[in-house]
Every structure is written in C-alpha cells, then in structure tokens.
CSV table of C-alpha atoms and ligand atoms in Angstrom, one decimal:
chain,number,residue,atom,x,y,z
T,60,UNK,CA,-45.0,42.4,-5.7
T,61,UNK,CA,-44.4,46.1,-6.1
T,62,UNK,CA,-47.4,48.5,-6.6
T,63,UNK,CA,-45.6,51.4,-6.5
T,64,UNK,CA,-49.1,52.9,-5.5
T,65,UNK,CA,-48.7,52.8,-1.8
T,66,UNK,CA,-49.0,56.7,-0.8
T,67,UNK,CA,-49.5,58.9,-3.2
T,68,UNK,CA,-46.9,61.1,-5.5
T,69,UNK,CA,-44.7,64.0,-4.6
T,70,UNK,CA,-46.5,66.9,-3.0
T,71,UNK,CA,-47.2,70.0,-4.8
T,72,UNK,CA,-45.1,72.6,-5.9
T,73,UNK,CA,-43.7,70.3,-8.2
T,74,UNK,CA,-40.1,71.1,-5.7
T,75,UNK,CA,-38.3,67.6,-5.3
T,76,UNK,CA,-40.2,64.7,-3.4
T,77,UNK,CA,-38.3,62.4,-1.6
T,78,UNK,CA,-38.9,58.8,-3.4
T,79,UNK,CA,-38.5,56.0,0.0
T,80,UNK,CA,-39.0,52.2,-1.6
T,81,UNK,CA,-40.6,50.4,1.6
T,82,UNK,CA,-40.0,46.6,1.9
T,83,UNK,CA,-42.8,45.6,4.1
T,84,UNK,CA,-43.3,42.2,5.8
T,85,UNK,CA,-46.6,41.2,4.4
T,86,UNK,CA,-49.9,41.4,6.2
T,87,UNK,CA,-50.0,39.0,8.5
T,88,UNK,CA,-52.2,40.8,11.4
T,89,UNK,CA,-54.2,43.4,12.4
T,90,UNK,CA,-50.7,45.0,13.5
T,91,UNK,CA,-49.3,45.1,10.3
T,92,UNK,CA,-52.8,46.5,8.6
T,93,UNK,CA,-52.5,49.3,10.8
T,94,UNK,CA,-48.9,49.6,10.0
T,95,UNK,CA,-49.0,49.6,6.8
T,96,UNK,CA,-51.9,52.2,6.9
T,97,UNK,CA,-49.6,54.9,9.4
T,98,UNK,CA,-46.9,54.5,6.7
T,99,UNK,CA,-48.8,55.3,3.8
T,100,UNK,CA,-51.0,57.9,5.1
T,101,UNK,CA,-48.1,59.6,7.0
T,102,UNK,CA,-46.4,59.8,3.4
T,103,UNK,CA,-49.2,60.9,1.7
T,104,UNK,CA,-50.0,63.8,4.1
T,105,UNK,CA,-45.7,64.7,4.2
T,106,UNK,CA,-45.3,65.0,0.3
T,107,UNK,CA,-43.3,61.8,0.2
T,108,UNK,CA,-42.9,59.5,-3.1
T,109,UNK,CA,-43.5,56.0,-1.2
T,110,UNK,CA,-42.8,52.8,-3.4
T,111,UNK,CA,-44.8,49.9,-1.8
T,112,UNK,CA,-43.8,46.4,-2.1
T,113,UNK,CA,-45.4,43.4,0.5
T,114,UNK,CA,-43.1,40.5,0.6
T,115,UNK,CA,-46.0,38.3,1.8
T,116,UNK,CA,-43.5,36.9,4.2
T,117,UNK,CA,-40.3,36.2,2.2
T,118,UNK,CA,-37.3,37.2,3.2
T,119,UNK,CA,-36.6,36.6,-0.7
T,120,UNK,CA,-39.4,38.8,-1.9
T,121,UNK,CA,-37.7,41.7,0.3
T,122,UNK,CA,-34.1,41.2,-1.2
T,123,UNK,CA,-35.7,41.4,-4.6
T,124,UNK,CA,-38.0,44.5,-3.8
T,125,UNK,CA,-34.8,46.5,-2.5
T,126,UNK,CA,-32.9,45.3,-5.1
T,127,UNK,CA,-35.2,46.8,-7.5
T,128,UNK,CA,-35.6,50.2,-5.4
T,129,UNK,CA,-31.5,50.5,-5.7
T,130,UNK,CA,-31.8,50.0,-9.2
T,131,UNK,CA,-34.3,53.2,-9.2
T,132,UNK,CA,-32.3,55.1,-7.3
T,133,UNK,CA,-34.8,55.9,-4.8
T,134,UNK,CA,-33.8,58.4,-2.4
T,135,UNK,CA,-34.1,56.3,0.6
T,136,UNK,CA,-35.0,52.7,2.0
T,137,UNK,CA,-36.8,51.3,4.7
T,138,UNK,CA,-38.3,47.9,5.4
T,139,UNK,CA,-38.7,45.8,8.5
T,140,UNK,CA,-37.0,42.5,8.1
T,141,UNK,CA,-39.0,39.7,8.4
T,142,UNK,CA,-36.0,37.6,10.2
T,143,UNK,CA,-32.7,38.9,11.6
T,144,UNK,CA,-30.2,36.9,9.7
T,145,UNK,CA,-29.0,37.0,6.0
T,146,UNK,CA,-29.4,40.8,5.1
T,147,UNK,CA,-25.8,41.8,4.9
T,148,UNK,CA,-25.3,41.6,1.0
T,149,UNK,CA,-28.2,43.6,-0.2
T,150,UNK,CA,-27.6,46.5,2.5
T,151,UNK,CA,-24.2,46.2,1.2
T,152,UNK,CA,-25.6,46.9,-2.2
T,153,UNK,CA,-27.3,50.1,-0.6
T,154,UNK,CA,-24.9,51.3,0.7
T,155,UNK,CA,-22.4,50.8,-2.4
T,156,UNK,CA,-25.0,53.0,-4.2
T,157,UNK,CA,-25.2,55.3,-1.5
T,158,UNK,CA,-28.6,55.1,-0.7
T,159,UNK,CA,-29.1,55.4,3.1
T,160,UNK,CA,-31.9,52.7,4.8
T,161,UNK,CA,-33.7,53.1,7.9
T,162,UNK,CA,-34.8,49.9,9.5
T,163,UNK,CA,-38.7,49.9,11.2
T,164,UNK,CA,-40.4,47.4,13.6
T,165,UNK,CA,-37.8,45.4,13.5
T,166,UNK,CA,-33.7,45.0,13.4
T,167,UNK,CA,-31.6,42.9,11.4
T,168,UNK,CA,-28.5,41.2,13.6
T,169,UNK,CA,-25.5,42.1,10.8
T,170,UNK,CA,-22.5,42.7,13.4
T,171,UNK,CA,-21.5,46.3,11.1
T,172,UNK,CA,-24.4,49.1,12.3
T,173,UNK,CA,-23.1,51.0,9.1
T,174,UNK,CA,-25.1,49.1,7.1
T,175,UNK,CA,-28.3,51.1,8.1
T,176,UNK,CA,-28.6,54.8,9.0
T,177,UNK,CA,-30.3,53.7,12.0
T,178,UNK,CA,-33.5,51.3,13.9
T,179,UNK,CA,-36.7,52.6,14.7
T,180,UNK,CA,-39.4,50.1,16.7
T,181,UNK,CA,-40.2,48.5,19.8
T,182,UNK,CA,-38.0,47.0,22.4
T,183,UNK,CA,-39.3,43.2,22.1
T,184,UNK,CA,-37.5,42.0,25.0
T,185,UNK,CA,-39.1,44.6,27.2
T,186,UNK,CA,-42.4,43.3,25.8
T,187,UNK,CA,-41.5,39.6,26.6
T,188,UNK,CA,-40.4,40.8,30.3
T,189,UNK,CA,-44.0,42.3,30.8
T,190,UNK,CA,-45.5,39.6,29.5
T,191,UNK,CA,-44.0,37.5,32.0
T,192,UNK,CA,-43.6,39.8,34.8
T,193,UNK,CA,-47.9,40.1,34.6
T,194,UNK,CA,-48.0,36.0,35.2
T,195,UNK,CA,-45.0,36.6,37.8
T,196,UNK,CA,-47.2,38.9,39.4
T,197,UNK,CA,-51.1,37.1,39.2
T,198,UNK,CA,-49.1,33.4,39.2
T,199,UNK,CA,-52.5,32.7,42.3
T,200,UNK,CA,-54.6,33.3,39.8
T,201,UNK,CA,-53.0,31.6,36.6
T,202,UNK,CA,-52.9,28.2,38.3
T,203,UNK,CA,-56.7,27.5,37.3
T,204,UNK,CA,-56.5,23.9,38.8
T,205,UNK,CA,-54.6,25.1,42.0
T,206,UNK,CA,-51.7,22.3,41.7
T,207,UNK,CA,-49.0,24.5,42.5
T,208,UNK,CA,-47.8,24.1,38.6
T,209,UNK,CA,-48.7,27.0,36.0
T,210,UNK,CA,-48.4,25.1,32.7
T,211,UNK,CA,-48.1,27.8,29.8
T,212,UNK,CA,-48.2,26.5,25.9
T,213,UNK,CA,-46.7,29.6,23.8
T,214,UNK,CA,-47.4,30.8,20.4
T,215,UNK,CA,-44.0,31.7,18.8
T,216,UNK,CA,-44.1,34.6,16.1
T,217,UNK,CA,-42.5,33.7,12.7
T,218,UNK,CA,-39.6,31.6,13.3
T,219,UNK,CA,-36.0,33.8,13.3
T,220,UNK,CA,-38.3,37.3,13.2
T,221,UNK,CA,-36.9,39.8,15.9
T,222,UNK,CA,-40.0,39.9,17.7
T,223,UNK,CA,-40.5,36.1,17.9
T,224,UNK,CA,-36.4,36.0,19.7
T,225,UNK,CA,-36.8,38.6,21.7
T,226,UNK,CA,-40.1,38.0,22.8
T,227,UNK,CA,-39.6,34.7,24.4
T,228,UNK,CA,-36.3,35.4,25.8
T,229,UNK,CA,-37.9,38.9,27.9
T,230,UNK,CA,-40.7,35.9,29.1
T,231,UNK,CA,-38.4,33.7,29.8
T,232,UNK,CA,-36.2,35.7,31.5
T,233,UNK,CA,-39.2,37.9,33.9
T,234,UNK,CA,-40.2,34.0,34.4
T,235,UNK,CA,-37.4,32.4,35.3
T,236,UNK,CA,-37.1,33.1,39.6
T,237,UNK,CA,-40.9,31.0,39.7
T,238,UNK,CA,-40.4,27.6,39.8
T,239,UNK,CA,-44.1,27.1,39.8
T,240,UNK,CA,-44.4,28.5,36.0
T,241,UNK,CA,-43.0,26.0,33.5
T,242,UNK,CA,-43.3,26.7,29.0
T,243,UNK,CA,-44.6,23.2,28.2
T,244,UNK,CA,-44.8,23.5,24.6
T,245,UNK,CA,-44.0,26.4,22.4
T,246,UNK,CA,-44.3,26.4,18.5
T,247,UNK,CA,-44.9,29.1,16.5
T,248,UNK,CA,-48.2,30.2,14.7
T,249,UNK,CA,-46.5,32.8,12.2
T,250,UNK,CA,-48.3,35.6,13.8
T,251,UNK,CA,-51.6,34.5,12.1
T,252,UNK,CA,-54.7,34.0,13.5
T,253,UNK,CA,-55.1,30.6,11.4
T,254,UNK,CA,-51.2,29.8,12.9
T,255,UNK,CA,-52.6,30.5,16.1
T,256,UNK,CA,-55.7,28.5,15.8
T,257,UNK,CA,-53.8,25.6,14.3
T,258,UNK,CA,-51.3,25.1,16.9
T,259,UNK,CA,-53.4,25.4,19.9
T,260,UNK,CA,-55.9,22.9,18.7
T,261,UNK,CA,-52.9,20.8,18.5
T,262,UNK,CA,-51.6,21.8,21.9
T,263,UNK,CA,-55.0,21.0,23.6
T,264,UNK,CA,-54.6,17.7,22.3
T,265,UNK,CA,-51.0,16.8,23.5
T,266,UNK,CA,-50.9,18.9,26.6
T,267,UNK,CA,-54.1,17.7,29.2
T,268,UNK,CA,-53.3,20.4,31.8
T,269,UNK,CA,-53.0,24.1,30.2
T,270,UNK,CA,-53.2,27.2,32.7
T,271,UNK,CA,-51.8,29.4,30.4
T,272,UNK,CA,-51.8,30.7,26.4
T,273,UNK,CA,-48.4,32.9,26.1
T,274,UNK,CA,-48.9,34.1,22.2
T,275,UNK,CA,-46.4,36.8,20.6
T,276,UNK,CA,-49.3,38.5,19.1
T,277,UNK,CA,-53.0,39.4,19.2
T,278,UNK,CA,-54.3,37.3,16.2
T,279,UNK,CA,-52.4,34.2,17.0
T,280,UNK,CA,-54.3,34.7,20.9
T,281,UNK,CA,-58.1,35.3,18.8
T,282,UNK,CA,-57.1,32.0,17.1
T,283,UNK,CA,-56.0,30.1,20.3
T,284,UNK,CA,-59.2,31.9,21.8
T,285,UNK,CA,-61.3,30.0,19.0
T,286,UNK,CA,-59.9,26.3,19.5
T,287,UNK,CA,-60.3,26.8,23.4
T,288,UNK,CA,-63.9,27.3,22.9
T,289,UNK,CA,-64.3,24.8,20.4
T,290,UNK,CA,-63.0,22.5,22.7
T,291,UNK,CA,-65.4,23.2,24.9
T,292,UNK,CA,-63.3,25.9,27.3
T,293,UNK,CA,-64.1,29.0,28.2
T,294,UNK,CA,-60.8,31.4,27.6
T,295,UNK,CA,-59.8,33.8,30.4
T,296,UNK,CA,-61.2,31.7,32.6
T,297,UNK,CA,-60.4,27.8,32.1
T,298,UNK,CA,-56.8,28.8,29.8
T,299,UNK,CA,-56.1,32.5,30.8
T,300,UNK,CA,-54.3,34.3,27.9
T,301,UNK,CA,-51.8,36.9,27.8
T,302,UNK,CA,-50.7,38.6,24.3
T,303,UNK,CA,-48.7,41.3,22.6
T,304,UNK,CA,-50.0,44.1,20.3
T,305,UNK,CA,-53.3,45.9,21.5
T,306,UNK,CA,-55.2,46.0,18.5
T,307,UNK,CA,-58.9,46.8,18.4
T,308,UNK,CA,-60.1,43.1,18.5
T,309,UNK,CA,-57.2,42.1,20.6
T,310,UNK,CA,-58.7,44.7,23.2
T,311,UNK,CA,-62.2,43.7,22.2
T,312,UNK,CA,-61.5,40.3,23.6
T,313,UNK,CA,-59.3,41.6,27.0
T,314,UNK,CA,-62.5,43.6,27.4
T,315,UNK,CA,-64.9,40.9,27.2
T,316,UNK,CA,-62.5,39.0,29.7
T,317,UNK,CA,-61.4,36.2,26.9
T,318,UNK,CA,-57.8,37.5,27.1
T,319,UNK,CA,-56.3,38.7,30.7
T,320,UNK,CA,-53.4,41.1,30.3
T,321,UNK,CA,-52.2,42.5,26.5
T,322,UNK,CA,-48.8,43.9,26.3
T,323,UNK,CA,-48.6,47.0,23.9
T,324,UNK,CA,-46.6,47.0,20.7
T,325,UNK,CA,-47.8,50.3,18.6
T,326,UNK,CA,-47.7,49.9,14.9
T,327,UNK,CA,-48.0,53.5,14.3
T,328,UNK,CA,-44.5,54.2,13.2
T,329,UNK,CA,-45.5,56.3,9.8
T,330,UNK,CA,-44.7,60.2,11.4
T,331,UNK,CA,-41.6,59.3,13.4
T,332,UNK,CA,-40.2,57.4,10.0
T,333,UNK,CA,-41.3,59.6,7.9
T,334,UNK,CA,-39.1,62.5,10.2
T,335,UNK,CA,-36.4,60.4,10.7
T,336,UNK,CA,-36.3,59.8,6.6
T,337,UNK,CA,-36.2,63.8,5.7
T,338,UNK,CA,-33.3,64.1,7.8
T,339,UNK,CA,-31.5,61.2,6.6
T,340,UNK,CA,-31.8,62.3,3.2
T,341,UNK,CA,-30.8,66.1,4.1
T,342,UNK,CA,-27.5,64.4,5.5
T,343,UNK,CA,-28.7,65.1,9.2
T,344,UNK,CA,-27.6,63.1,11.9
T,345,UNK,CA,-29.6,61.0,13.9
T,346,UNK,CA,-29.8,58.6,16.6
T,347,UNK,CA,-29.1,54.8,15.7
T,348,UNK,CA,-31.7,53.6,17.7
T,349,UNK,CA,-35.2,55.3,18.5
T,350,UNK,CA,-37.5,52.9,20.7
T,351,UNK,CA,-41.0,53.7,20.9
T,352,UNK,CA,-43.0,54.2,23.9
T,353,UNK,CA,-45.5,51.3,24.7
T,354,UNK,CA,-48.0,50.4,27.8
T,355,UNK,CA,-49.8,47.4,28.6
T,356,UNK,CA,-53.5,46.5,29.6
T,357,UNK,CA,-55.3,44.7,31.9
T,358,UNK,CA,-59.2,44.5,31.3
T,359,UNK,CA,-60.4,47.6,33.3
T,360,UNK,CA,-57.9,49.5,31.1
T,361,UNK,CA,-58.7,47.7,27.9
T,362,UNK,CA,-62.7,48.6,28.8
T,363,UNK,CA,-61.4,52.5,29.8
T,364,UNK,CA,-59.7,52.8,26.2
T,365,UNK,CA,-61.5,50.8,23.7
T,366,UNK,CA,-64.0,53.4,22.2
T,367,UNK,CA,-61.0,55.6,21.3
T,368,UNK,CA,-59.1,53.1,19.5
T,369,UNK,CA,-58.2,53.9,16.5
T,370,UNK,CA,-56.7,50.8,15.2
S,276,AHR,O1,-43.0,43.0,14.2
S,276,AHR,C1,-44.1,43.3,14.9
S,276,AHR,C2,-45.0,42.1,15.0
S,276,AHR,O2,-45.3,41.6,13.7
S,276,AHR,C3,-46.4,42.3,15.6
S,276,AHR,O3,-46.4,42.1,17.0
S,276,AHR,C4,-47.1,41.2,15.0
S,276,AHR,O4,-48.5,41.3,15.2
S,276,AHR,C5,-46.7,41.4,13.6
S,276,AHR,O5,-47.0,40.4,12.7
C-alpha cells in the first residue's frame, strides 16, 4: 500500500523538491512508530516530496513499492529491508534507471555495494555483544535458582531481518567464554509484542528452569513480561529480562524493575537520512556506511531519563 501522503509536498518557493519513495518495513513496534514519525516529520520540516508505502512485513510488498517509485522517477530511494537476502534485482532496476537508494535501519547482504549509494543504521552485532556482555557481567545475579546454570530462552526478531542475525550472533559471541550461560530455546516472535507473548507462553511450558528472557526488541520483552505474570512470575525478579530498543514503555518497564538491562537501538534516523539524501541527489559523495551512536540502560539510568523521553 502506497499513500503517497507520508510528509507533506515540496516546500515553498515552488524551486524543485526532492521526491524520496520510502519502502518501510511495516509497524511492527514502538520502534518503527517512532521511526516512521522522524522520517516523516524530518521531511516535512526539510521541503522534501516523501512517498510512503508500509510493506506490512513483506519483502514482496517492498519490491513492488520500489518498483512503482522507479516507474515515477522519484528522485531518490530508501527503505529498510525487512530481510537481507533477495534484493539484488530490484536495486538493479534502480540503478538501471539511475536512481540512487540509500539503505536505513537495516542492510541488505548483495555481495556488489554499488547497488546502494550507501547504509545508514545501527551496528546490530554491537547491540547483541552488550546484550550479552551485561549477563557476562551480573551472570551472580541472573542464576535466580543459584544452580551454577543460567538458562536463557531468546526471542528472535523476524526470521532473515539484519537485526534478528546480527543480534544473536553479538550475544552469542560476548556469551560464549561462560560456560555457566547456555540459549535453551530460541524462536522468533517477529518483533511483536503478540510474537513475544506467544512464544514465551510456549517456552514457560517446555523449558521448567528459565533464568533469563534474551528478546531482540522491547515489545516482544512487554509480551514475554505478560505471560511471565500470567504464569504466576514476577519478571525481573523470577525470569530477569534483557532487551533491545529503549522505547518509552520498554523503559517504563526497566524503571519499574520488570526488565533489567535495555540495550539502545535509536529509531530517529529522519535528519541524518534526510542529509544524507540532499547530497546524494546533488551528486555529493558520501560515506558508504554511517552507524549511529547508541547507549544502554540499566534501571537507575532508565528512572534518570524517562521523563525526557520523547519516544
Ligand atoms: O530494525 C530495527 C528493529 O526493527 C527494532 O529493533 C525493532 O523493534 C524493529 O521492529
């Protein structure tokens, strides 16, 4: 679906807007809302012609959507994949026609880096590493029944997304020198709190000791946070939970001690796009990759920055 209405028209003077077609993901969590919101109002403030489409998911539904901004000539593309593989053909279609595309969020794995002008986002492996590196770090505290085995169940994000990869491999790998810390099921919850919920209800039911909820993003730890009370549990306590993202109710809940460390993923990539799309389109060079700079949270950090959060 293509609205075409997502931020506004050109900007006065009636010189020549640049028209960017954006393939979104869809909007799966409170990251993506506030994504989607930093792109639009970004492009609306800059005097930028944005073309809107939300593939709900679908890798298919993003092919078509650039497909149809190439066939409008739109000055330039941009969309976050919602899986690495299989994008070769359409950017090779772009780039046939010229039309230069700027990946966001997240990267495509296509072997020829000509395909895209260049990758802005977050460093998911680095994201992963902390993740890990914070159980590493409070592995006393993690093993709730003090058995000498921390027991983690993870939440994998959409299944061949770049954050989903990346984000168990940085775990896995900050993890790996603790023998004491073992993944004992991992499944993915599609980065949505009802995914979340849905596989950790499951999970309490096949796993009977579980230290530890590992989930990819926020929402899918507020659903696990949901069937761990419902079965009785108190999280952050009983299950300790570590997540990725930092949205507001993400750091509602590390505040209120339901979740124990967040790992920060910021979604606020509408300026640095919308800077990096005037000087693509003016021919400018810029760098292939641009990584954005991210902290992490514990709960007296969450509690210090919580009023100010504006997402
Ligand atoms: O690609 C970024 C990830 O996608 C966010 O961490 C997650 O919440 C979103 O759905």
């Amino acid at each position: 679906k293509s609205d075409g209405d997502g931020g506004g028209s050109a900007g006065g003077g009636g010189g020549d807007a640049i028209t960017m077609g954006f393939a979104q993901v869809g909007a799966e969590s409170g990251w993506r809302t506030a994504n989607t919101k930093s792109i639009q109002e970004t492009a609306k403030k800059d005097g930028i012609d944005l073309k809107f489409s939300d593939a709900q998911q679908k890798q298919e539904n993003q092919i078509k959507a650039i497909r149809s901004y190439i066939q409008q000539k739109v000055d330039v593309i941009a969309f976050s994949p919602v899986v690495e593989t299989g994008w070769d053909a359409v950017l090779q279609e772009a780039k046939r026609a010229k039309i230069p595309v700027i990946l966001t969020d997240r990267s495509v794995d296509s072997k020829d880096d000509t395909l895209y002008a260049t990758f802005l986002g977050s460093d998911f492996i680095e994201e992963g590493k902390k993740a890990g590196q914070w159980l590493v770090d409070n592995a006393a505290d993690a093993d709730v029944d003090k058995n000498g085995s921390i027991n983690v169940v993870e939440l994998q994000g959409t299944t061949g997304a770049a954050p989903a990869i990346d984000r168990k491999e940085g775990f896995a790998d900050a993890t790996s020198g603790d023998d004491s810390i073992k993944v004992v099921a991992s499944q993915t919850g599609d980065f949505t709190r009802d995914g979340g919920k849905k596989v950790m209800e499951s999970f309490l039911k096949s796993q009977k000791d579980i230290d530890v909820v590992y989930a990819h993003n926020d929402d899918m730890g507020l659903g696990a946070i949901e069937a761990i009370e419902a079965a009785g549990k108190k999280p952050g306590v009983d299950i300790k939970i570590i997540t990725v993202d930092a949205v507001k109710d993400g750091m509602t809940a590390l505040s209120e001690g339901k979740i124990n460390y967040i790992v920060e993923c910021n979604p606020l990539l509408g300026p640095q796009l919308m800077d990096l799309a005037k000087k693509v389109v003016a021919g400018e060079e810029v760098p292939k990759r641009v990584v954005t700079e991210e902290s992490a949270f514990d709960q007296e950090q969450a509690t210090a920055v919580l009023a100010d959060r504006k997402y």
